[in-house]
Amino acid sequence: MIGYRLHKRSLFEKYNIRNNFINKDLNWREREALESIPSLFTKEVLDVLNSTTSSDNPLSLDSLRKNHSVANSVQTSSEGNEDKMVPRFGHGTWIGKAFNDTPEMLHERSLRQEKRLERANELMNDDSLQKLETAAMARSRSVDSAPLGNYTIWKNEYRRGKSFEDMLRLMQDQIIMARVYSGLAKFTNNLALHQEIETQLMKLAWEEESTDIDQEQRVLDSIRDMGQILARAHEQLYECKLVTNKLRAMLQTVEDELENEQTYITFLTQLASKALPDAIHCLTMRLNLEYHLLPLPMRNFPRRENLENPKLYHYALFSDNVLAASVVVNSTVMNAQDPSRHVFHLVTDKLNFGAMSMWFLLNPPGEATIHVQRFEDFTWLNSSYSPVLSQLESAAMKKFYFKTARSESVESGSENLKYRYPKYMSMLNHLRFYIPRIFPKLEKILFVDDDVVVQKDLTPLWSIDLKGKVNENFDPKFCGWAYGMNIFDLKEWKKNNITETYHFWQNLNENRTLWKLGTLPPGLITFYNLTQPLQRKWHLLGLGYDKGIDVKKIERSAVIHYNGHMKPWTEMGISKYQPYWTKYTNFDHPYIFTCRLFE
């Protein structure tokens, strides 16, 4: 019956026969929903439904309604008769003994027929038809219920009255679409709409930055106003291809801006990490001044006889950072079981020699031995012996590092700023390849960088069997290895001519075709197949760039290494790792206090 009524309705519309309901202003969704209903029925079904409109047909609704009372009276009077058929009762209902019908069965059959008639009357009722049509239109609206102009994935939260942050997200989404339509309005020469959108955008931008008490209400008002403008812009300007292209262009622009910002941040990050903090520069200057005022007899370190004793535990530390070097020495001594057996060989340059010497003269490492040298005093280290020194002094190398066009812009400088890092132009960075020449009477030595902190006693490292290898590295699963902490067998070093091998590769790399900078690439080549793995517990990398290192792993490591840009003595240092470094710094020292370190 539903199909009949809806089909009949669609036929009326097709031939412009409209009833009062049809004359209402239906939107396109409602019309589409109603006109698509007839396709649910086959032609045969529609023929049967149409045939029921004849009053002569015993199945017609008119016939059923007309004879409803007759059927009830005939059925009631038929009780007690035999083998009779109730006239005009649907398909015919036999009563009597021939079918063994009991009074209960006849009563149930009568009730079922009454329900059929009631349902037919309900379907013929105009109010029921109105409800069915309303429900169909409601289902059609659910296909796309987004209100016009509400272009946001946050629309549901906004309509439900969520938090103020949800409204701000809605406003940000409106801003994106407003920029799209502003560009399209200007492109189509709709300058009035373009100006209106731009004005509203300025208002929204002001609302984002405002912190007034009434900001929330003003944001709601701005969202409503912008929604109305976007709705009109959608009606006037929307074209799928144009909007898509505009969004793609905006996305590309944002990606380019983000890339430029990241490049600039990288440039500033590298610049900040390479620069010496003012406090450390202040400390160095004050110590240098004090050293040059110190009488010559007072400039000597005690226990010089330990410097060449092969039975003691020797460390090589090459640094121009006074504070960093002091942390390495202090942390090693404080965690050593017998500090008197540890000897520190500290090599620096002439600019920092006075400060480095004065610091350790004022703050001796307890019972441990320390000695400070400057590499300029090594008469054997000259350009005729060392290819790298000859290259560093050449005009071509200085031009490559400092005078090329690459470093004249932020974009190129961020990528090549590392080439301008003074560390790579300093011989201090390459002294590690000359350790046997610097300490000719030693057999084993532990090389450490100045950005490490020692947390355990390192004495067992000197008893490790290197199995004929030159040095030990920290990672057994990778072919590469890192400086930071390496113990070298200097006898095997000399036996394998490590320094000469290094010179060979440096000569091949005179034009920087094999590697651009640094000591790790030549180190990996020079020590190839001459390293012995060291257990991970001895050396932990990454505290200068990795913010996700497990605290338990840090605490059980013998040496932690702040390799990376975020050094612990700079403001860029990772805050949760800095306490492992600062615990070995005496902030109450008058020089450190005066220079306002970490203020």
PDB file of C-alpha atoms in Angstrom, residues 301-303 306-307 312-318 325-336 338-347 360 364-373 439 442 445-446 448 454 458 462:
ATOM      1  CA  PHE A 301     101.906  20.856  38.432  1.00  0.00           C
ATOM      2  CA  PRO A 302     102.867  18.312  41.111  1.00  0.00           C
ATOM      3  CA  ARG A 303     103.663  14.599  40.575  1.00  0.00           C
ATOM      4  CA  ASN A 306     103.686   9.922  37.011  1.00  0.00           C
ATOM      5  CA  LEU A 307     103.326  11.311  33.500  1.00  0.00           C
ATOM      6  CA  LEU A 312      99.191   3.953  35.852  1.00  0.00           C
ATOM      7  CA  TYR A 313      95.889   4.720  34.119  1.00  0.00           C
ATOM      8  CA  HIS A 314      96.408   7.469  31.568  1.00  0.00           C
ATOM      9  CA  TYR A 315      93.768   9.682  29.924  1.00  0.00           C
ATOM     10  CA  ALA A 316      94.119  11.900  26.845  1.00  0.00           C
ATOM     11  CA  LEU A 317      91.837  14.933  26.734  1.00  0.00           C
ATOM     12  CA  PHE A 318      92.135  17.520  23.942  1.00  0.00           C
ATOM     13  CA  ALA A 325      87.390  19.731  30.700  1.00  0.00           C
ATOM     14  CA  SER A 326      86.937  20.282  34.435  1.00  0.00           C
ATOM     15  CA  VAL A 327      83.727  18.210  34.436  1.00  0.00           C
ATOM     16  CA  VAL A 328      85.469  15.310  32.662  1.00  0.00           C
ATOM     17  CA  VAL A 329      88.327  15.306  35.176  1.00  0.00           C
ATOM     18  CA  ASN A 330      86.120  15.830  38.253  1.00  0.00           C
ATOM     19  CA  SER A 331      83.618  13.113  37.298  1.00  0.00           C
ATOM     20  CA  THR A 332      86.422  10.614  36.600  1.00  0.00           C
ATOM     21  CA  VAL A 333      88.227  11.266  39.850  1.00  0.00           C
ATOM     22  CA  MET A 334      85.085  11.283  42.002  1.00  0.00           C
ATOM     23  CA  ASN A 335      84.035   7.852  40.682  1.00  0.00           C
ATOM     24  CA  ALA A 336      87.496   6.233  40.733  1.00  0.00           C
ATOM     25  CA  ASP A 338      91.915   4.838  43.636  1.00  0.00           C
ATOM     26  CA  PRO A 339      92.306   8.358  42.178  1.00  0.00           C
ATOM     27  CA  SER A 340      96.039   8.359  42.837  1.00  0.00           C
ATOM     28  CA  ARG A 341      96.574   5.915  39.964  1.00  0.00           C
ATOM     29  CA  HIS A 342      94.869   8.085  37.352  1.00  0.00           C
ATOM     30  CA  VAL A 343      96.842  10.516  35.187  1.00  0.00           C
ATOM     31  CA  PHE A 344      95.245  13.175  32.944  1.00  0.00           C
ATOM     32  CA  HIS A 345      97.093  14.523  29.903  1.00  0.00           C
ATOM     33  CA  LEU A 346      95.276  17.662  28.829  1.00  0.00           C
ATOM     34  CA  VAL A 347      96.263  19.304  25.538  1.00  0.00           C
ATOM     35  CA  PHE A 360      93.633  23.065  37.568  1.00  0.00           C
ATOM     36  CA  PRO A 364      93.712  20.235  41.613  1.00  0.00           C
ATOM     37  CA  PRO A 365      92.014  16.839  41.064  1.00  0.00           C
ATOM     38  CA  GLY A 366      92.772  15.452  44.512  1.00  0.00           C
ATOM     39  CA  GLU A 367      95.351  12.699  44.476  1.00  0.00           C
ATOM     40  CA  ALA A 368      95.181  12.283  40.709  1.00  0.00           C
ATOM     41  CA  THR A 369      97.886  13.660  38.422  1.00  0.00           C
ATOM     42  CA  ILE A 370      97.235  16.245  35.741  1.00  0.00           C
ATOM     43  CA  HIS A 371      99.400  17.954  33.162  1.00  0.00           C
ATOM     44  CA  VAL A 372      98.449  20.688  30.668  1.00  0.00           C
ATOM     45  CA  GLN A 373     100.212  21.206  27.325  1.00  0.00           C
ATOM     46  CA  PHE A 439     102.966  10.138  24.541  1.00  0.00           C
ATOM     47  CA  LEU A 442     102.910   4.977  27.190  1.00  0.00           C
ATOM     48  CA  ILE A 445      95.713   5.316  26.993  1.00  0.00           C
ATOM     49  CA  LEU A 446      92.012   6.162  27.271  1.00  0.00           C
ATOM     50  CA  VAL A 448      87.903  10.958  26.032  1.00  0.00           C
ATOM     51  CA  VAL A 454      82.158   9.610  33.774  1.00  0.00           C
ATOM     52  CA  LEU A 458      86.962   3.076  34.490  1.00  0.00           C
ATOM     53  CA  TRP A 462      92.970  -1.122  31.112  1.00  0.00           C
TER      54      TRP A 462
END
